[in-house]
Coordinates of C-alpha atoms and ligand atoms in Angstrom, one line a residue:
X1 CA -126.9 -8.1 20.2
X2 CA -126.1 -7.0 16.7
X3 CA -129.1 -5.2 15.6
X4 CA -129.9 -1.1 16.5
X5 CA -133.1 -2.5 19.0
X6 CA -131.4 -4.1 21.6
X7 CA -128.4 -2.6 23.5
X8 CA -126.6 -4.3 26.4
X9 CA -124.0 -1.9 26.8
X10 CA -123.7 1.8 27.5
X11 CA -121.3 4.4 25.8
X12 CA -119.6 5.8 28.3
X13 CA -116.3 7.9 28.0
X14 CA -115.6 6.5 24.5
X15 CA -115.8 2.6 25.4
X16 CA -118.8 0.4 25.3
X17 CA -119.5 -0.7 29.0
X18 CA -121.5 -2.8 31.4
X19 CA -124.2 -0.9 33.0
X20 CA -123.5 -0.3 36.8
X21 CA -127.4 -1.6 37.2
X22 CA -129.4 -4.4 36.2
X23 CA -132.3 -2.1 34.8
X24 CA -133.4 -2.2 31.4
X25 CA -135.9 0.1 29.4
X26 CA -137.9 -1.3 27.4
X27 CA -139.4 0.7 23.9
X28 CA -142.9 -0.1 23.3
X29 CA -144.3 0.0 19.7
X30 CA -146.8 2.7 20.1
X31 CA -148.4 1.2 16.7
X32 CA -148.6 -2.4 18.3
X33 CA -148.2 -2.2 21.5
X34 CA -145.4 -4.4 21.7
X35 CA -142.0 -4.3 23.1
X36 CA -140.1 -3.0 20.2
X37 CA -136.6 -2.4 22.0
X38 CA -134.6 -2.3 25.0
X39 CA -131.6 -0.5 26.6
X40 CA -129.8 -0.7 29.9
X41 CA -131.3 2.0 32.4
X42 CA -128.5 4.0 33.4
X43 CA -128.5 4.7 37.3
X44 CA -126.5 7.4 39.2
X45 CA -123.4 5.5 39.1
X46 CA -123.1 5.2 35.1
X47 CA -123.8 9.2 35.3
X48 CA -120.6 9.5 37.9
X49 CA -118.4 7.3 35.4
X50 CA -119.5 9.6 32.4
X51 CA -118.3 12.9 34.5
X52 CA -115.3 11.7 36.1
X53 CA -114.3 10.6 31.9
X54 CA -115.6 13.8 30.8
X55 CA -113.9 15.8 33.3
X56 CA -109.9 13.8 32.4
X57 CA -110.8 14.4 29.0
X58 CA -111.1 17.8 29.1
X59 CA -108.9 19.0 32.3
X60 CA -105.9 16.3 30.8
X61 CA -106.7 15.4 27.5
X62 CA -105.9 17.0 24.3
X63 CA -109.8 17.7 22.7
X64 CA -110.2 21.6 24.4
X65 CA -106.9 22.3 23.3
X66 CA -107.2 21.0 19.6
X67 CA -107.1 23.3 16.7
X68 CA -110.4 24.2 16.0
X69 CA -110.3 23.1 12.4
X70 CA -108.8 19.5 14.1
X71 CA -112.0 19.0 15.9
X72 CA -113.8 19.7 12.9
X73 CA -112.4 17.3 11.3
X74 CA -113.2 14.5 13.7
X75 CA -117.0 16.2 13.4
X76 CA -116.8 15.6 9.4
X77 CA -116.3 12.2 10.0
X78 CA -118.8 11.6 12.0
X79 CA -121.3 13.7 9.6
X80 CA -119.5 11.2 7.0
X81 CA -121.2 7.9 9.0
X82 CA -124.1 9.7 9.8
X83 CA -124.8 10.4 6.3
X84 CA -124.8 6.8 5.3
X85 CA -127.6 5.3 7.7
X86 CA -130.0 8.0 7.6
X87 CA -132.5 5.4 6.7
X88 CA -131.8 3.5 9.2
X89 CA -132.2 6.5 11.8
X90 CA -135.1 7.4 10.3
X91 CA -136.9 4.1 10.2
X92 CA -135.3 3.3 14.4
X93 CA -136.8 7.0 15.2
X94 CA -140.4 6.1 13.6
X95 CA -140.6 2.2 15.2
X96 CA -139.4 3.5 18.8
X97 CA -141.4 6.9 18.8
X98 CA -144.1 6.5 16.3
X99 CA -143.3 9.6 14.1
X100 CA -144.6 9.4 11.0
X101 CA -142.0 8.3 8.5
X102 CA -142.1 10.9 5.9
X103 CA -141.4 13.5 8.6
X104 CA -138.3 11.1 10.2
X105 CA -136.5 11.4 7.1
X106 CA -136.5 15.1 7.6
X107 CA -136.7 15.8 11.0
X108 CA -135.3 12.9 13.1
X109 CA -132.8 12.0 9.9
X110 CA -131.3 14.3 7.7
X111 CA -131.7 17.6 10.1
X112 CA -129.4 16.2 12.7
X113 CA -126.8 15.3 9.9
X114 CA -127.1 18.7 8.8
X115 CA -126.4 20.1 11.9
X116 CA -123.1 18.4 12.3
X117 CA -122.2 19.7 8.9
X118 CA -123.2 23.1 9.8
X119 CA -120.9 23.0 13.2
X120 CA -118.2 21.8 11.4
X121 CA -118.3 24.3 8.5
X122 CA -118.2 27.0 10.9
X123 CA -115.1 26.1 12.3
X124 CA -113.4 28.4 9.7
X125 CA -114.9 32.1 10.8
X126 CA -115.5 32.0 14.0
X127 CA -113.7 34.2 15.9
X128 CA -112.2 32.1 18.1
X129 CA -109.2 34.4 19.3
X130 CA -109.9 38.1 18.2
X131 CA -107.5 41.3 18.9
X132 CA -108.9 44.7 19.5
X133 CA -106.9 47.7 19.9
X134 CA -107.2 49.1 23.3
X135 CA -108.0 52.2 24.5
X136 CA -104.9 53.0 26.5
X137 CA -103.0 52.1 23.0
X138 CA -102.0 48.2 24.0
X139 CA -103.9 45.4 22.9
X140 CA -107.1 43.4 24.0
X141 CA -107.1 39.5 23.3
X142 CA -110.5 38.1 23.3
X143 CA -111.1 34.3 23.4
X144 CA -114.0 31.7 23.0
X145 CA -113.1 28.8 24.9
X146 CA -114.6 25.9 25.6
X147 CA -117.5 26.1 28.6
X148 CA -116.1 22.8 29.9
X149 CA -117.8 19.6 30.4
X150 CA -121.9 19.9 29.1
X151 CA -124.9 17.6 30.2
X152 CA -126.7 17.1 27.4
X153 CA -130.5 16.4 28.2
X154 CA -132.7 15.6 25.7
X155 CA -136.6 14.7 25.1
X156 CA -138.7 12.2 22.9
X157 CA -139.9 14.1 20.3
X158 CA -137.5 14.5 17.6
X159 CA -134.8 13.1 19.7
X160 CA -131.4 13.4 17.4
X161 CA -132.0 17.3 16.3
X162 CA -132.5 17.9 20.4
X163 CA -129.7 15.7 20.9
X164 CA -127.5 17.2 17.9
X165 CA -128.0 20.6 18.5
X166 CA -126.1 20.0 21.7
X167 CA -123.7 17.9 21.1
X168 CA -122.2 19.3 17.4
X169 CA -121.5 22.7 18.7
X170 CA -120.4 21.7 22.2
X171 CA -118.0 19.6 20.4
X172 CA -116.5 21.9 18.1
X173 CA -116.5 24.6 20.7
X174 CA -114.1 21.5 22.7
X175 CA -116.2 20.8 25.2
X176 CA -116.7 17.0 26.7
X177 CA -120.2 15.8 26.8
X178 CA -122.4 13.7 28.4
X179 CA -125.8 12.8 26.2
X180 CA -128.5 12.3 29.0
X181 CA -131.6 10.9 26.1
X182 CA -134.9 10.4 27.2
X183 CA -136.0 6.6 28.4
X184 CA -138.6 7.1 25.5
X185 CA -135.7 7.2 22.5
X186 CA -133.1 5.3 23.9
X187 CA -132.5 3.2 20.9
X188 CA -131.4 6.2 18.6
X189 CA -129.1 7.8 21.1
X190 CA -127.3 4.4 21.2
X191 CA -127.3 4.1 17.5
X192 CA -125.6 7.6 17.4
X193 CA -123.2 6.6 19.4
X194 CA -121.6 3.8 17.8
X195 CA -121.3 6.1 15.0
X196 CA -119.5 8.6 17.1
X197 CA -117.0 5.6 18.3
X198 CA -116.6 4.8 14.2
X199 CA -115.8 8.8 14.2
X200 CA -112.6 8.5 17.2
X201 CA -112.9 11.2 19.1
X202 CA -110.9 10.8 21.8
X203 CA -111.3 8.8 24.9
X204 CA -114.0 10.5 27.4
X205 CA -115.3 13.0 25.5
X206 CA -118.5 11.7 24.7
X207 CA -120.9 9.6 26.7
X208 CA -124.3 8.2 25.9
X209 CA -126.4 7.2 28.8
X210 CA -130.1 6.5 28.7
X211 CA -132.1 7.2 31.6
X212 CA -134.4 8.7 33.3
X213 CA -135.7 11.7 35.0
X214 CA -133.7 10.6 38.0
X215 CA -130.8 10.0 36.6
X216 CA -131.0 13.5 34.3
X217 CA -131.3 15.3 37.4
X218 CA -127.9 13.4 39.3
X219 CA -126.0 14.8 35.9
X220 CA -127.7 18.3 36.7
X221 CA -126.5 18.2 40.2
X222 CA -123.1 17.3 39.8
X223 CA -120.4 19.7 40.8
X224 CA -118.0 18.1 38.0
X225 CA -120.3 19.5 35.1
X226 CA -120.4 23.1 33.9
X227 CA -123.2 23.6 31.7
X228 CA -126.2 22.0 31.3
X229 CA -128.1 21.9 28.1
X230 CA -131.7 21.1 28.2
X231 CA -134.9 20.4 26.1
X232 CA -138.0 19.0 27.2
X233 CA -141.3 20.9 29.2
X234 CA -141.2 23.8 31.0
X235 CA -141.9 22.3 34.2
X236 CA -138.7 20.0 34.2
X237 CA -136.6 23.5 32.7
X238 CA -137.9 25.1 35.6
X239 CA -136.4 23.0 38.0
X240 CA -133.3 22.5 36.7
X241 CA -133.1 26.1 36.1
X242 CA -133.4 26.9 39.5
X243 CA -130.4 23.7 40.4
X244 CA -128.2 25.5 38.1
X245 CA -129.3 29.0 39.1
X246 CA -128.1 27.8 42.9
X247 CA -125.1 26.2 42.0
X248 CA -124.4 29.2 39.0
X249 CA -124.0 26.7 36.6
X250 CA -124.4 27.3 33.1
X251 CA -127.9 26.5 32.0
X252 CA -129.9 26.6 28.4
X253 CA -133.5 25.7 28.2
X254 CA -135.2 24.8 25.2
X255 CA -138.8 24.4 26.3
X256 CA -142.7 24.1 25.6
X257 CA -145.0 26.1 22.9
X258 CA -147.9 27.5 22.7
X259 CA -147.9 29.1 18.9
X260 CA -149.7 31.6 17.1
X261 CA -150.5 31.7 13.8
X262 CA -152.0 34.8 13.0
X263 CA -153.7 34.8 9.3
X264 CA -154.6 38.0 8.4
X265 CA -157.8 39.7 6.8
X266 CA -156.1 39.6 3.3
X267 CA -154.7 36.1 3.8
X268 CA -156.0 33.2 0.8
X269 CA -157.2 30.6 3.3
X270 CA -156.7 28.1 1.6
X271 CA -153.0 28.5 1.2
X272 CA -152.9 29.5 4.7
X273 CA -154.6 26.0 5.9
X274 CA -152.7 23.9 3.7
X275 CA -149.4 25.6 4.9
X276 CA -150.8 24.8 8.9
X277 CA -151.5 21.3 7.8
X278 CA -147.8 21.0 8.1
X279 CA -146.7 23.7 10.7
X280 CA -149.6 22.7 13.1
X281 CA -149.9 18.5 12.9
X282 CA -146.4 18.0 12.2
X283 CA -144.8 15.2 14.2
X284 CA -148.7 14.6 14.8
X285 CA -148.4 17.6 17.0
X286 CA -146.2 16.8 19.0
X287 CA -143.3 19.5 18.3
X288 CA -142.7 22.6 20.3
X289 CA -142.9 24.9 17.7
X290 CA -146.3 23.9 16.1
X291 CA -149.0 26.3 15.6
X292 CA -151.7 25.3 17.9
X293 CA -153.7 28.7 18.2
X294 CA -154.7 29.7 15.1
X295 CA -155.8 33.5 15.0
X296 CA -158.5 34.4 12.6
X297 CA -160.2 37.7 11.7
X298 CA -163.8 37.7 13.3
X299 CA -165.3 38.6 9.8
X300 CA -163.5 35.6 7.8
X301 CA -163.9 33.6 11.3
X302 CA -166.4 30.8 10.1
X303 CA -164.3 30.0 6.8
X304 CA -161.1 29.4 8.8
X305 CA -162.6 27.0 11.0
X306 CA -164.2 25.4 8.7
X307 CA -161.4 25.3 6.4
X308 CA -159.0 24.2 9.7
X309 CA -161.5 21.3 10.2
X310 CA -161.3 20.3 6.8
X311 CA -157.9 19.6 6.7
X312 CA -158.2 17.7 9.9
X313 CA -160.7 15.6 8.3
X314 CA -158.3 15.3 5.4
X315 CA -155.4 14.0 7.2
X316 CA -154.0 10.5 7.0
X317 CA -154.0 8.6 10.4
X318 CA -152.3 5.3 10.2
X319 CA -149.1 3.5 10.2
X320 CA -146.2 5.8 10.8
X321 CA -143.9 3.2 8.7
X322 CA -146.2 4.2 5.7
X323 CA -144.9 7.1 3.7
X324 CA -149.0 8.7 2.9
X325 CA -149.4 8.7 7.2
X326 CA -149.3 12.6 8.5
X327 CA -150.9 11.8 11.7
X328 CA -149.0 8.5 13.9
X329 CA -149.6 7.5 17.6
X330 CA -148.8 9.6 20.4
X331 CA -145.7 8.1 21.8
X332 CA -146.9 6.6 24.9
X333 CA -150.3 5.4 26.4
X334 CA -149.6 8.2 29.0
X335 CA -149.5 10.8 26.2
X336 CA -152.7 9.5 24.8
X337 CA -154.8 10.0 28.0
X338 CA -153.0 13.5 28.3
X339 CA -154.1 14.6 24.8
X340 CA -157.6 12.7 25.1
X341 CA -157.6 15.0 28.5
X342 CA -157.2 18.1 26.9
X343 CA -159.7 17.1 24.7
X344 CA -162.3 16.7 27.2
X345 CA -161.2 19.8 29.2
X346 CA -161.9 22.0 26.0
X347 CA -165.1 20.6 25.6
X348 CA -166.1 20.9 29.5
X349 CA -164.8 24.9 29.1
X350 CA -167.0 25.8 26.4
X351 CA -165.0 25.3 23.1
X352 CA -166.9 24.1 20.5
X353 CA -165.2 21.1 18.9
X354 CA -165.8 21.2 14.6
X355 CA -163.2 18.2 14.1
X356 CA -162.1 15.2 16.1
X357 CA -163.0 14.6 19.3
X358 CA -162.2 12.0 21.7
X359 CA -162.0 8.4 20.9
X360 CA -160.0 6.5 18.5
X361 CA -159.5 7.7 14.8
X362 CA -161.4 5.3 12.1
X363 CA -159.4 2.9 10.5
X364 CA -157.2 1.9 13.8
X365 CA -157.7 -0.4 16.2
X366 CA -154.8 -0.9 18.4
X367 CA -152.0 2.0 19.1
X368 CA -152.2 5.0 20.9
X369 CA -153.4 7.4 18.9
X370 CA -155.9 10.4 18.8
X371 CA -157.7 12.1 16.4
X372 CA -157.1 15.3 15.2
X373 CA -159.0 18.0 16.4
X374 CA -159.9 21.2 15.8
X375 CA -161.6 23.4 18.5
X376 CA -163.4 26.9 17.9
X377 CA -162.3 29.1 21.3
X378 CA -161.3 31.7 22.7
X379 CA -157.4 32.2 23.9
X380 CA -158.7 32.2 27.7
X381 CA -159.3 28.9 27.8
X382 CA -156.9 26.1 29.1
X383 CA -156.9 24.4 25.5
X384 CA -155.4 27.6 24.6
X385 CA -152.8 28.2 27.2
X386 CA -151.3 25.3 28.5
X387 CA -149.3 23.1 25.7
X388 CA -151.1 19.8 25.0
X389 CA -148.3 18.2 22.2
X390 CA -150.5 16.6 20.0
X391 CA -153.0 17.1 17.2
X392 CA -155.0 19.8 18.9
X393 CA -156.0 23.4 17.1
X394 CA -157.8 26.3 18.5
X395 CA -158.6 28.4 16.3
X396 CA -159.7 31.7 17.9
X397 CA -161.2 35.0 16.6
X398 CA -159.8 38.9 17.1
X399 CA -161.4 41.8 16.3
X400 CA -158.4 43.7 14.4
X401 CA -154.8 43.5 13.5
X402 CA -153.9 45.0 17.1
X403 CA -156.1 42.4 18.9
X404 CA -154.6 40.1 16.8
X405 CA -151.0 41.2 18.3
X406 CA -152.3 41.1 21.6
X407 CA -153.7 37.9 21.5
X408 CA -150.6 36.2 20.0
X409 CA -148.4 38.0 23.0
X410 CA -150.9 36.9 25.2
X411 CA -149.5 33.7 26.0
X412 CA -146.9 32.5 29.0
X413 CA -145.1 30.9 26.0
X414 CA -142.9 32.5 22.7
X415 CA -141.1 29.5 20.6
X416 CA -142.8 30.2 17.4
X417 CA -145.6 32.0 15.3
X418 CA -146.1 32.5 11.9
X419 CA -148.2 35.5 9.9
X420 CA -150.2 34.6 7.4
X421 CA -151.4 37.2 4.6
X422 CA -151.3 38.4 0.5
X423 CA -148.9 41.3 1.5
X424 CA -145.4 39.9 2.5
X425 CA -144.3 43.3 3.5
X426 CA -147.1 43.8 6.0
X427 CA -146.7 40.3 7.3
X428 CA -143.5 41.3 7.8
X429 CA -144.2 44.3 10.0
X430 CA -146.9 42.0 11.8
X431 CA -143.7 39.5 13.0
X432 CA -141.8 42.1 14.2
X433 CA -144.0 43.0 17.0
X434 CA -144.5 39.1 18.3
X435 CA -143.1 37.9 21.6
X436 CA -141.7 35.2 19.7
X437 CA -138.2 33.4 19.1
X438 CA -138.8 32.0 15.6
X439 CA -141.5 33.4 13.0
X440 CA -142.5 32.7 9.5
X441 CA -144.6 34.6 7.1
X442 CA -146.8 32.6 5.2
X443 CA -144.8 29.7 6.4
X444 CA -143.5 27.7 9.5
X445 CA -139.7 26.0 9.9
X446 CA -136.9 27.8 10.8
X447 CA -133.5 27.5 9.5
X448 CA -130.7 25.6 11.1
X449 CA -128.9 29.0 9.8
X450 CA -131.0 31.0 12.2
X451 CA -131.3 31.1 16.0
X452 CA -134.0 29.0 17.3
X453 CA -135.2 29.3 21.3
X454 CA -137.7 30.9 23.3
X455 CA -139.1 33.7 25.0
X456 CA -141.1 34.1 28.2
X457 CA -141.6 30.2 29.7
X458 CA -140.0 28.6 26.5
X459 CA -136.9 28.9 27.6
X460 CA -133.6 30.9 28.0
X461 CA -130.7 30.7 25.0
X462 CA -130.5 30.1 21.8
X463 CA -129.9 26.5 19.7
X464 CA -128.8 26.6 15.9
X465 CA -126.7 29.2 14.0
X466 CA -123.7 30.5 15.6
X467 CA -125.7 31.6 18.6
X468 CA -126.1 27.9 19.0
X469 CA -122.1 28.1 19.1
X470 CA -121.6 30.6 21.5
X471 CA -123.7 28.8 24.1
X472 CA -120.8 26.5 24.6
X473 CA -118.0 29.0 24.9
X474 CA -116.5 30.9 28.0
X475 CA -115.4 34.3 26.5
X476 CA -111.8 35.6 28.1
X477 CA -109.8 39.4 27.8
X478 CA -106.7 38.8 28.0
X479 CA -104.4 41.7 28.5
X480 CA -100.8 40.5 26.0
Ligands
LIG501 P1 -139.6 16.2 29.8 O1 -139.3 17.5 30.4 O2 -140.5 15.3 30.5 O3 -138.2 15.4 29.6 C1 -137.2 15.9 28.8 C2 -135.9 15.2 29.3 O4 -135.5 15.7 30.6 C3 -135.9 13.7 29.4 O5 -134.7 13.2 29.0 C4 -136.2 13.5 30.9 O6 -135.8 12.2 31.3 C5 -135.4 14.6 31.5 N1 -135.8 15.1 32.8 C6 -137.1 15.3 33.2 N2 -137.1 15.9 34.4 C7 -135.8 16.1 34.7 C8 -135.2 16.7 35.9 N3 -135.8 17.1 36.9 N4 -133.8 16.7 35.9 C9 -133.1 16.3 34.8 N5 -133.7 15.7 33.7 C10 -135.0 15.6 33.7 O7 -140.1 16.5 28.3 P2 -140.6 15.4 27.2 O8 -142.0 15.0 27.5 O9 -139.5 14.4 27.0 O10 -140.6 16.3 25.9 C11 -141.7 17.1 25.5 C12 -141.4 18.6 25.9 O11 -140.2 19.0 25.3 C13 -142.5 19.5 25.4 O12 -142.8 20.4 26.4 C14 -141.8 20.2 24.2 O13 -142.4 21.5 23.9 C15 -140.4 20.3 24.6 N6 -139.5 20.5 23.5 C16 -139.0 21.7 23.3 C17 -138.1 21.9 22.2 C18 -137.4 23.2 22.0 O14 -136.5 23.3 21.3 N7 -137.9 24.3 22.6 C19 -137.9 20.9 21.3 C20 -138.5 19.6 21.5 C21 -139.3 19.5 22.6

């Protein structure tokens, strides 16, 4: 078929090829309810064919041993196609997932383009081969080479930055790859990868194969891969951390959230609320790095939650195709009922809800979405701990600035945080002493410049910057 929904063929070793199965997934609207899409399911079989390419292609081919700044050029061109559908991309991301549209051209768009640009540009300074004088007066050559061939595993919710932050650095580094996307976003993945066949790299060094959990976990288990890089929830990082940790294979894990954003006794609130209508409900919550525990001083507790449930009152739930919509669907029914859950289990433990609530948002009738809530609690609470990924705040009171430390660290999670306050400086200081991989003051989004990962359960490595780089090389001495 001709257009970016339907998808008969999978991209496997640089040719488009019949499934080894007859399964299909099918993308349903989470607006209409509808099918929207559908893409062969990859079985165990197609993930066998992708290694077995990947592995020729970098144990025979020429790719690994390219010129750095040779690969990058084969990355620019694909940047080069990229760049000129990133409406398209947009628009596929918000009909298959149900993200609102003003967010896709950002975050499901133009971010992954970016990030093939920044790859690519980095090609230049990296220190790919670097000579040190050693101490018995001869020489010490140290090289970055690439880790080998990478498994790529990917989740739902802003499924071409998970996807790209993998496979651009990977493939300057000269690595082969195998994109494993989830069975939620297969459409995008597939639409990517006719761009990368427009791009030529060469034969076997990329593969696209949607699937499922399954199937991710056959590519995880197979002795001809040597890294796997992985985003999704902690419980699925867990247990592929512990596959790779038993066959020592190379393993990053980009995984769940559970933010803090700590606005501090001097902070204007409503700056601070208007900045967390953004870095909480973005994606309609469901992002890793959203700030879902807000932390308010006890004497300026009642004006942050009720300025927190205004804004949730405020927000526009609708469409996601319509550029005013902040708040979409949840991506599945299954997500719904989780988020709906969550909903009830605050209420049952004793948080008072001030915004929300279960039930379907006014103004919708079909689609599976949820309203935005707000919850007064305390950070003891399940609604505080566990990651619900969706339009869920708790806002939660401390005593002083220390509490207010404690609290944020007191969390099994460290992806993100912000510090909200009229003293930058301070805010600063307040930053530094969080448990946390990425941090704003008096803001939320990192920089693709900057590292972004986890601490604690979210995860182990780094994506973005050149730390995103290094995760794909094998560092040598060698002795000249
Ligand atoms: P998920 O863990 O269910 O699935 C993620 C991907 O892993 C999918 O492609 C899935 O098919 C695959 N998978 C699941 N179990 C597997 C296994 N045992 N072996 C191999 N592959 C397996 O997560 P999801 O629901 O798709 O995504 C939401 C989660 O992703 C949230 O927890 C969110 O916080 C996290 N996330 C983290 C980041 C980050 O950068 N830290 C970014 C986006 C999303």
């Amino acid at each position: 078929m001709s257009d970016n929904r339907n998808w008969d063929q999978l991209y496997i070793g640089g040719h488009w090829v019949e499934p080894a199965g007859s399964g299909r997934i099918t993308v349903i609207s989470p607006v209409t309810e509808e099918p929207f899409g559908a893409t062969p399911d990859a079985t165990t079989d197609d993930v066998d064919r992708a290694v077995a390419a990947a592995r020729r292609a970098f144990d025979e081919g020429e790719w690994p041993l390219l010129d750095p700044m040779e690969r990058a050029a084969v990355l620019r061109r694909f940047a080069d196609i990229y760049l000129s559908h990133l409406d398209e991309m947009a628009e596929l991301v918000t009909g298959e997932m149900g993200s609102p549209i003003s967010f896709s051209h950002l975050g499901q768009s133009a971010g992954p383009w970016k990030l093939i640009d920044l790859y690519a540009d980095m090609a230049a300074d990296f220190p790919w081969e670097e000579e040190r004088a050693g101490l018995a007066g001869g020489r010490v050559l140290v090289r970055q080479e690439p880790t080998g061939v990478v498994g790529a595993i990917a989740p739902w919710n802003v499924p071409q930055v998970t996807i790209m932050s993998k496979l651009a650095p990977a493939l300057l580094a000269g690595c082969a790859v195998i994109v494993k996307p989830s069975p939620e976003t297969p459409l995008d993945a597939l639409l990517m990868a006719q761009w990368i066949d427009e791009a030529g790299f060469p034969e076997g060094v990329v593969s696209v194969i949607p699937g499922g959990r399954e199937v991710g976990e056959h590519l995880v288990r197979s002795g001809g891969v040597d890294k796997i890089a992985f985003t999704g929830s902690t419980a699925a990082g867990r247990r592929i951390g512990a596959i790779c940790g038993e066959a020592l294979r190379r393993v990053s894990l980009e995984l769940g959230g559970k933010s803090a954003a700590i606005v501090l006794e001097d902070a204007d609130v409503e700056r601070t609320v208007q900045g967390l209508r953004f870095a909480s409900f973005v994606n309609s919550g469901q992002a890793c790095a959203a700030q879902t525990r807000v932390l308010a001083p006890q004497s300026r507790y009642d004006e942050v939650v009720d300025a927190m449930a205004a804004v949730a009152d405020d927000l526009v739930v609708g469409d996601p195709a319509d550029a005013a919509t902040e708040i979409g669907p949840m991506v599945a029914q299954r997500q719904q009922a989780r988020v709906s859950g969550y909903i009830d289990i605050g209420r049952d433990e004793g948080a008072r809800i001030v915004a929300g609530g279960t039930g379907m948002p006014e103004g919708v009738d079909r689609g599976w979405y949820v309203k935005p809530t707000i919850f007064a609690g305390d950070n003891s609470m399940r609604v505080a701990r566990e990651e619900i990924f969706g339009p869920v705040i708790v806002v939660i009171p401390y005593s002083d600035e220390r509490d207010a430390i404690r609290i944020a660290n007191d969390s099994d999670f460290g992806l993100a945080g912000s510090v909200w306050t009229a003293d930058k400086a301070h805010g600063l200081d307040v930053a530094r002493r969080i448990r946390t991989g990425t941090i704003g003051v008096n803001k939320y989004g990192p920089d693709f410049v900057g590292p972004f990962g986890g601490y604690k359960a979210s995860g182990i490595g780094r994506e973005y910057g050149v730390e995103g780089l290094e995760e794909f090389v094998e560092v040598k001495n060698i002795a000249p």
